[in-house]
């Protein structure tokens, strides 16, 4: 009855001590003033869509995308053309190439495919080495230059890329390439999910 109500009132009163609230406000204001940097967004972005992307598309390939393409018997260049109905230039960064070399003889077909003349080699951004994790390098490249489509089947990398506005993601679904976050105007006949 009445004893319970007063006990609850006392607990609430203990929680809301006005001196503590004032101290919290002072600490909160100092902390908020320190963080005031806003990341600049590109003028080519229309909400999360990158309107600057156009053919010939430059597609950054991830290690597992190459492996899954081989498993699904898809030629990367032809698969990209079928997906986007435009010329595509597959690009491979040095970190992905190093990762393929480390995988050994089991993935020698993927390495041979990556050394194809049609694939463009991209150097790693400054501050990264070949032994750096390839996903980190891909994210660095895409955040610096928003002119790439990233091709990957890795869920964690896709999750990281979705946080970056204006970066379309290509992946494999139903034995063909599919793309997300590319505006329908430039997408052509790509399969929609």
PDB file of C-alpha atoms in Angstrom:
ATOM      1  CA  UNK A   1       0.000   0.000   0.000  1.00  0.00           C
ATOM      2  CA  UNK A   2       1.175   3.384   1.134  1.00  0.00           C
ATOM      3  CA  UNK A   3       4.657   2.253   2.220  1.00  0.00           C
ATOM      4  CA  UNK A   4       5.408   0.953  -1.302  1.00  0.00           C
ATOM      5  CA  UNK A   5       4.408   4.256  -2.900  1.00  0.00           C
ATOM      6  CA  UNK A   6       6.630   6.316  -0.608  1.00  0.00           C
ATOM      7  CA  UNK A   7       9.542   3.944  -1.209  1.00  0.00           C
ATOM      8  CA  UNK A   8       9.153   4.390  -4.976  1.00  0.00           C
ATOM      9  CA  UNK A   9       8.977   8.167  -4.550  1.00  0.00           C
ATOM     10  CA  UNK A  10      12.169   8.125  -2.489  1.00  0.00           C
ATOM     11  CA  UNK A  11      13.974   6.054  -5.158  1.00  0.00           C
ATOM     12  CA  UNK A  12      12.960   8.499  -7.874  1.00  0.00           C
ATOM     13  CA  UNK A  13      13.989  11.434  -5.717  1.00  0.00           C
ATOM     14  CA  UNK A  14      17.372   9.778  -5.151  1.00  0.00           C
ATOM     15  CA  UNK A  15      17.842   9.337  -8.910  1.00  0.00           C
ATOM     16  CA  UNK A  16      16.946  12.913  -9.813  1.00  0.00           C
ATOM     17  CA  UNK A  17      19.228  14.944  -7.591  1.00  0.00           C
ATOM     18  CA  UNK A  18      19.335  18.445  -9.182  1.00  0.00           C
ATOM     19  CA  UNK A  19      23.061  18.927  -8.429  1.00  0.00           C
ATOM     20  CA  UNK A  20      23.930  15.741 -10.350  1.00  0.00           C
ATOM     21  CA  UNK A  21      21.815  16.850 -13.308  1.00  0.00           C
ATOM     22  CA  UNK A  22      23.673  20.196 -13.483  1.00  0.00           C
ATOM     23  CA  UNK A  23      27.063  18.439 -13.347  1.00  0.00           C
ATOM     24  CA  UNK A  24      26.020  16.086 -16.160  1.00  0.00           C
ATOM     25  CA  UNK A  25      24.916  19.038 -18.317  1.00  0.00           C
ATOM     26  CA  UNK A  26      28.278  20.785 -17.840  1.00  0.00           C
ATOM     27  CA  UNK A  27      30.214  17.630 -18.769  1.00  0.00           C
ATOM     28  CA  UNK A  28      27.938  16.941 -21.742  1.00  0.00           C
ATOM     29  CA  UNK A  29      28.356  20.446 -23.203  1.00  0.00           C
ATOM     30  CA  UNK A  30      32.164  20.254 -23.084  1.00  0.00           C
ATOM     31  CA  UNK A  31      32.154  16.849 -24.816  1.00  0.00           C
ATOM     32  CA  UNK A  32      29.745  17.969 -27.560  1.00  0.00           C
ATOM     33  CA  UNK A  33      31.771  21.065 -28.475  1.00  0.00           C
ATOM     34  CA  UNK A  34      34.913  19.001 -29.163  1.00  0.00           C
ATOM     35  CA  UNK A  35      33.306  16.892 -31.915  1.00  0.00           C
ATOM     36  CA  UNK A  36      32.198  19.244 -34.675  1.00  0.00           C
ATOM     37  CA  UNK A  37      33.626  17.749 -37.876  1.00  0.00           C
ATOM     38  CA  UNK A  38      31.147  16.898 -40.643  1.00  0.00           C
ATOM     39  CA  UNK A  39      32.279  14.714 -43.525  1.00  0.00           C
ATOM     40  CA  UNK A  40      31.962  16.467 -46.882  1.00  0.00           C
ATOM     41  CA  UNK A  41      29.676  14.745 -49.369  1.00  0.00           C
ATOM     42  CA  UNK A  42      30.197  14.749 -53.093  1.00  0.00           C
ATOM     43  CA  UNK A  43      28.026  17.007 -55.236  1.00  0.00           C
ATOM     44  CA  UNK A  44      27.429  14.047 -57.552  1.00  0.00           C
ATOM     45  CA  UNK A  45      25.342  12.257 -54.921  1.00  0.00           C
ATOM     46  CA  UNK A  46      21.573  12.289 -55.265  1.00  0.00           C
ATOM     47  CA  UNK A  47      20.632  11.073 -51.788  1.00  0.00           C
ATOM     48  CA  UNK A  48      22.567   7.781 -51.659  1.00  0.00           C
ATOM     49  CA  UNK A  49      22.780   7.341 -55.432  1.00  0.00           C
ATOM     50  CA  UNK A  50      25.902   8.425 -57.271  1.00  0.00           C
ATOM     51  CA  UNK A  51      24.803  10.228 -60.423  1.00  0.00           C
ATOM     52  CA  UNK A  52      28.421  10.612 -61.613  1.00  0.00           C
ATOM     53  CA  UNK A  53      28.691   6.892 -62.403  1.00  0.00           C
ATOM     54  CA  UNK A  54      28.338   6.086 -66.064  1.00  0.00           C
ATOM     55  CA  UNK A  55      29.713   3.760 -68.704  1.00  0.00           C
ATOM     56  CA  UNK A  56      32.412   2.500 -68.964  1.00  0.00           C
ATOM     57  CA  UNK A  57      31.890   1.284 -65.401  1.00  0.00           C
ATOM     58  CA  UNK A  58      34.980   0.536 -63.318  1.00  0.00           C
ATOM     59  CA  UNK A  59      34.321  -2.485 -61.116  1.00  0.00           C
ATOM     60  CA  UNK A  60      36.605  -3.276 -58.160  1.00  0.00           C
ATOM     61  CA  UNK A  61      36.763  -7.040 -57.659  1.00  0.00           C
ATOM     62  CA  UNK A  62      37.127  -8.797 -54.323  1.00  0.00           C
ATOM     63  CA  UNK A  63      38.875 -12.159 -53.862  1.00  0.00           C
ATOM     64  CA  UNK A  64      35.754 -14.149 -53.080  1.00  0.00           C
ATOM     65  CA  UNK A  65      33.879 -12.607 -56.029  1.00  0.00           C
ATOM     66  CA  UNK A  66      36.466 -14.072 -58.401  1.00  0.00           C
ATOM     67  CA  UNK A  67      36.242 -17.460 -56.668  1.00  0.00           C
ATOM     68  CA  UNK A  68      32.431 -17.513 -56.781  1.00  0.00           C
ATOM     69  CA  UNK A  69      32.516 -16.479 -60.453  1.00  0.00           C
ATOM     70  CA  UNK A  70      34.644 -19.534 -61.203  1.00  0.00           C
ATOM     71  CA  UNK A  71      32.333 -21.802 -59.173  1.00  0.00           C
ATOM     72  CA  UNK A  72      29.280 -20.461 -61.024  1.00  0.00           C
ATOM     73  CA  UNK A  73      31.132 -20.655 -64.390  1.00  0.00           C
ATOM     74  CA  UNK A  74      30.692 -16.958 -65.178  1.00  0.00           C
ATOM     75  CA  UNK A  75      33.249 -14.959 -67.152  1.00  0.00           C
ATOM     76  CA  UNK A  76      33.609 -11.723 -65.119  1.00  0.00           C
ATOM     77  CA  UNK A  77      33.760  -9.324 -68.075  1.00  0.00           C
ATOM     78  CA  UNK A  78      30.860 -10.948 -69.944  1.00  0.00           C
ATOM     79  CA  UNK A  79      28.799 -11.256 -66.742  1.00  0.00           C
ATOM     80  CA  UNK A  80      29.237  -7.552 -65.986  1.00  0.00           C
ATOM     81  CA  UNK A  81      28.200  -6.598 -69.516  1.00  0.00           C
ATOM     82  CA  UNK A  82      25.111  -8.830 -69.212  1.00  0.00           C
ATOM     83  CA  UNK A  83      24.249  -7.186 -65.876  1.00  0.00           C
ATOM     84  CA  UNK A  84      24.796  -3.522 -66.777  1.00  0.00           C
ATOM     85  CA  UNK A  85      24.367  -3.520 -70.592  1.00  0.00           C
ATOM     86  CA  UNK A  86      27.463  -1.336 -70.889  1.00  0.00           C
ATOM     87  CA  UNK A  87      31.222  -1.617 -71.150  1.00  0.00           C
ATOM     88  CA  UNK A  88      32.847  -2.558 -67.854  1.00  0.00           C
ATOM     89  CA  UNK A  89      36.484  -2.409 -66.813  1.00  0.00           C
ATOM     90  CA  UNK A  90      37.254  -4.935 -64.047  1.00  0.00           C
ATOM     91  CA  UNK A  91      39.855  -3.543 -61.628  1.00  0.00           C
ATOM     92  CA  UNK A  92      41.968  -5.447 -59.128  1.00  0.00           C
ATOM     93  CA  UNK A  93      43.967  -3.784 -56.370  1.00  0.00           C
ATOM     94  CA  UNK A  94      47.368  -5.064 -55.272  1.00  0.00           C
ATOM     95  CA  UNK A  95      46.025  -6.307 -51.912  1.00  0.00           C
ATOM     96  CA  UNK A  96      43.483  -8.606 -53.633  1.00  0.00           C
ATOM     97  CA  UNK A  97      46.228  -9.912 -55.926  1.00  0.00           C
ATOM     98  CA  UNK A  98      48.466 -10.608 -52.912  1.00  0.00           C
ATOM     99  CA  UNK A  99      45.582 -12.376 -51.176  1.00  0.00           C
ATOM    100  CA  UNK A 100      45.056 -14.609 -54.226  1.00  0.00           C
ATOM    101  CA  UNK A 101      48.767 -15.439 -54.323  1.00  0.00           C
ATOM    102  CA  UNK A 102      48.697 -16.406 -50.622  1.00  0.00           C
ATOM    103  CA  UNK A 103      45.790 -18.825 -51.164  1.00  0.00           C
ATOM    104  CA  UNK A 104      48.126 -21.226 -52.953  1.00  0.00           C
ATOM    105  CA  UNK A 105      47.658 -23.857 -55.641  1.00  0.00           C
ATOM    106  CA  UNK A 106      43.998 -24.524 -54.908  1.00  0.00           C
ATOM    107  CA  UNK A 107      43.089 -21.063 -56.262  1.00  0.00           C
ATOM    108  CA  UNK A 108      45.582 -20.902 -59.149  1.00  0.00           C
ATOM    109  CA  UNK A 109      42.738 -20.571 -61.692  1.00  0.00           C
ATOM    110  CA  UNK A 110      41.491 -17.446 -59.880  1.00  0.00           C
ATOM    111  CA  UNK A 111      45.026 -16.032 -59.896  1.00  0.00           C
ATOM    112  CA  UNK A 112      45.380 -16.776 -63.615  1.00  0.00           C
ATOM    113  CA  UNK A 113      42.047 -15.028 -64.251  1.00  0.00           C
ATOM    114  CA  UNK A 114      43.124 -12.003 -62.193  1.00  0.00           C
ATOM    115  CA  UNK A 115      46.315 -11.637 -64.256  1.00  0.00           C
ATOM    116  CA  UNK A 116      44.237 -11.313 -67.439  1.00  0.00           C
ATOM    117  CA  UNK A 117      45.073  -8.329 -69.704  1.00  0.00           C
ATOM    118  CA  UNK A 118      41.463  -7.107 -69.609  1.00  0.00           C
ATOM    119  CA  UNK A 119      41.729  -6.502 -65.847  1.00  0.00           C
ATOM    120  CA  UNK A 120      43.148  -3.152 -64.739  1.00  0.00           C
ATOM    121  CA  UNK A 121      45.593  -3.126 -61.818  1.00  0.00           C
ATOM    122  CA  UNK A 122      45.103  -0.450 -59.166  1.00  0.00           C
ATOM    123  CA  UNK A 123      47.871   0.360 -56.670  1.00  0.00           C
ATOM    124  CA  UNK A 124      47.023   0.333 -52.984  1.00  0.00           C
ATOM    125  CA  UNK A 125      46.267   3.736 -51.434  1.00  0.00           C
ATOM    126  CA  UNK A 126      49.157   5.348 -49.518  1.00  0.00           C
ATOM    127  CA  UNK A 127      49.608   3.993 -46.012  1.00  0.00           C
ATOM    128  CA  UNK A 128      48.561   0.441 -46.877  1.00  0.00           C
ATOM    129  CA  UNK A 129      50.694  -2.512 -47.866  1.00  0.00           C
ATOM    130  CA  UNK A 130      50.057  -5.751 -49.729  1.00  0.00           C
ATOM    131  CA  UNK A 131      49.816  -7.668 -46.453  1.00  0.00           C
ATOM    132  CA  UNK A 132      46.971  -5.380 -45.321  1.00  0.00           C
ATOM    133  CA  UNK A 133      43.532  -7.012 -45.206  1.00  0.00           C
ATOM    134  CA  UNK A 134      42.039  -6.632 -48.718  1.00  0.00           C
ATOM    135  CA  UNK A 135      38.589  -5.557 -47.449  1.00  0.00           C
ATOM    136  CA  UNK A 136      40.128  -2.569 -45.635  1.00  0.00           C
ATOM    137  CA  UNK A 137      41.995  -1.560 -48.790  1.00  0.00           C
ATOM    138  CA  UNK A 138      38.820  -1.785 -50.903  1.00  0.00           C
ATOM    139  CA  UNK A 139      36.913   0.381 -48.418  1.00  0.00           C
ATOM    140  CA  UNK A 140      39.773   2.936 -48.402  1.00  0.00           C
ATOM    141  CA  UNK A 141      39.857   3.127 -52.204  1.00  0.00           C
ATOM    142  CA  UNK A 142      36.080   3.549 -52.450  1.00  0.00           C
ATOM    143  CA  UNK A 143      35.882   6.241 -49.754  1.00  0.00           C
ATOM    144  CA  UNK A 144      38.597   8.276 -51.497  1.00  0.00           C
ATOM    145  CA  UNK A 145      37.269   7.817 -55.056  1.00  0.00           C
ATOM    146  CA  UNK A 146      33.523   7.258 -55.503  1.00  0.00           C
ATOM    147  CA  UNK A 147      33.905   6.221 -59.159  1.00  0.00           C
ATOM    148  CA  UNK A 148      33.882   2.454 -58.566  1.00  0.00           C
ATOM    149  CA  UNK A 149      31.331  -0.316 -58.304  1.00  0.00           C
ATOM    150  CA  UNK A 150      32.508  -2.898 -55.771  1.00  0.00           C
ATOM    151  CA  UNK A 151      31.984  -6.559 -56.662  1.00  0.00           C
ATOM    152  CA  UNK A 152      31.920  -8.833 -53.604  1.00  0.00           C
ATOM    153  CA  UNK A 153      30.039 -11.744 -52.068  1.00  0.00           C
ATOM    154  CA  UNK A 154      31.350 -11.094 -48.553  1.00  0.00           C
ATOM    155  CA  UNK A 155      28.525 -10.148 -46.147  1.00  0.00           C
ATOM    156  CA  UNK A 156      30.740  -8.165 -43.774  1.00  0.00           C
ATOM    157  CA  UNK A 157      32.262  -6.127 -46.592  1.00  0.00           C
ATOM    158  CA  UNK A 158      28.795  -5.479 -48.060  1.00  0.00           C
ATOM    159  CA  UNK A 159      27.631  -4.240 -44.660  1.00  0.00           C
ATOM    160  CA  UNK A 160      30.620  -1.864 -44.462  1.00  0.00           C
ATOM    161  CA  UNK A 161      30.073  -0.614 -48.017  1.00  0.00           C
ATOM    162  CA  UNK A 162      26.381   0.117 -47.428  1.00  0.00           C
ATOM    163  CA  UNK A 163      27.433   2.708 -44.840  1.00  0.00           C
ATOM    164  CA  UNK A 164      29.305   4.644 -47.558  1.00  0.00           C
ATOM    165  CA  UNK A 165      26.838   6.649 -49.666  1.00  0.00           C
ATOM    166  CA  UNK A 166      27.099   6.442 -53.445  1.00  0.00           C
ATOM    167  CA  UNK A 167      28.879   3.088 -53.747  1.00  0.00           C
ATOM    168  CA  UNK A 168      26.976   0.439 -55.750  1.00  0.00           C
ATOM    169  CA  UNK A 169      27.584  -3.207 -54.822  1.00  0.00           C
ATOM    170  CA  UNK A 170      27.675  -6.062 -57.325  1.00  0.00           C
ATOM    171  CA  UNK A 171      27.195  -9.631 -56.138  1.00  0.00           C
ATOM    172  CA  UNK A 172      26.211 -13.066 -57.439  1.00  0.00           C
ATOM    173  CA  UNK A 173      22.658 -14.341 -57.078  1.00  0.00           C
ATOM    174  CA  UNK A 174      20.910 -17.130 -59.030  1.00  0.00           C
ATOM    175  CA  UNK A 175      24.064 -17.845 -61.098  1.00  0.00           C
ATOM    176  CA  UNK A 176      24.251 -14.294 -62.488  1.00  0.00           C
ATOM    177  CA  UNK A 177      25.538 -10.913 -61.426  1.00  0.00           C
ATOM    178  CA  UNK A 178      23.171  -8.540 -59.625  1.00  0.00           C
ATOM    179  CA  UNK A 179      23.738  -4.955 -58.581  1.00  0.00           C
ATOM    180  CA  UNK A 180      22.264  -2.840 -55.807  1.00  0.00           C
ATOM    181  CA  UNK A 181      22.253   0.920 -55.179  1.00  0.00           C
ATOM    182  CA  UNK A 182      22.710   1.903 -58.811  1.00  0.00           C
ATOM    183  CA  UNK A 183      19.942   4.231 -60.034  1.00  0.00           C
ATOM    184  CA  UNK A 184      17.422   2.615 -62.381  1.00  0.00           C
ATOM    185  CA  UNK A 185      18.122   5.252 -65.041  1.00  0.00           C
ATOM    186  CA  UNK A 186      21.665   3.983 -65.543  1.00  0.00           C
ATOM    187  CA  UNK A 187      21.034   0.369 -64.625  1.00  0.00           C
ATOM    188  CA  UNK A 188      19.654  -0.894 -67.947  1.00  0.00           C
ATOM    189  CA  UNK A 189      18.438  -4.450 -67.642  1.00  0.00           C
ATOM    190  CA  UNK A 190      20.189  -5.481 -64.439  1.00  0.00           C
ATOM    191  CA  UNK A 191      18.122  -7.933 -62.397  1.00  0.00           C
ATOM    192  CA  UNK A 192      16.340  -6.221 -59.538  1.00  0.00           C
ATOM    193  CA  UNK A 193      15.945  -7.837 -56.156  1.00  0.00           C
TER     194      UNK A 193
END
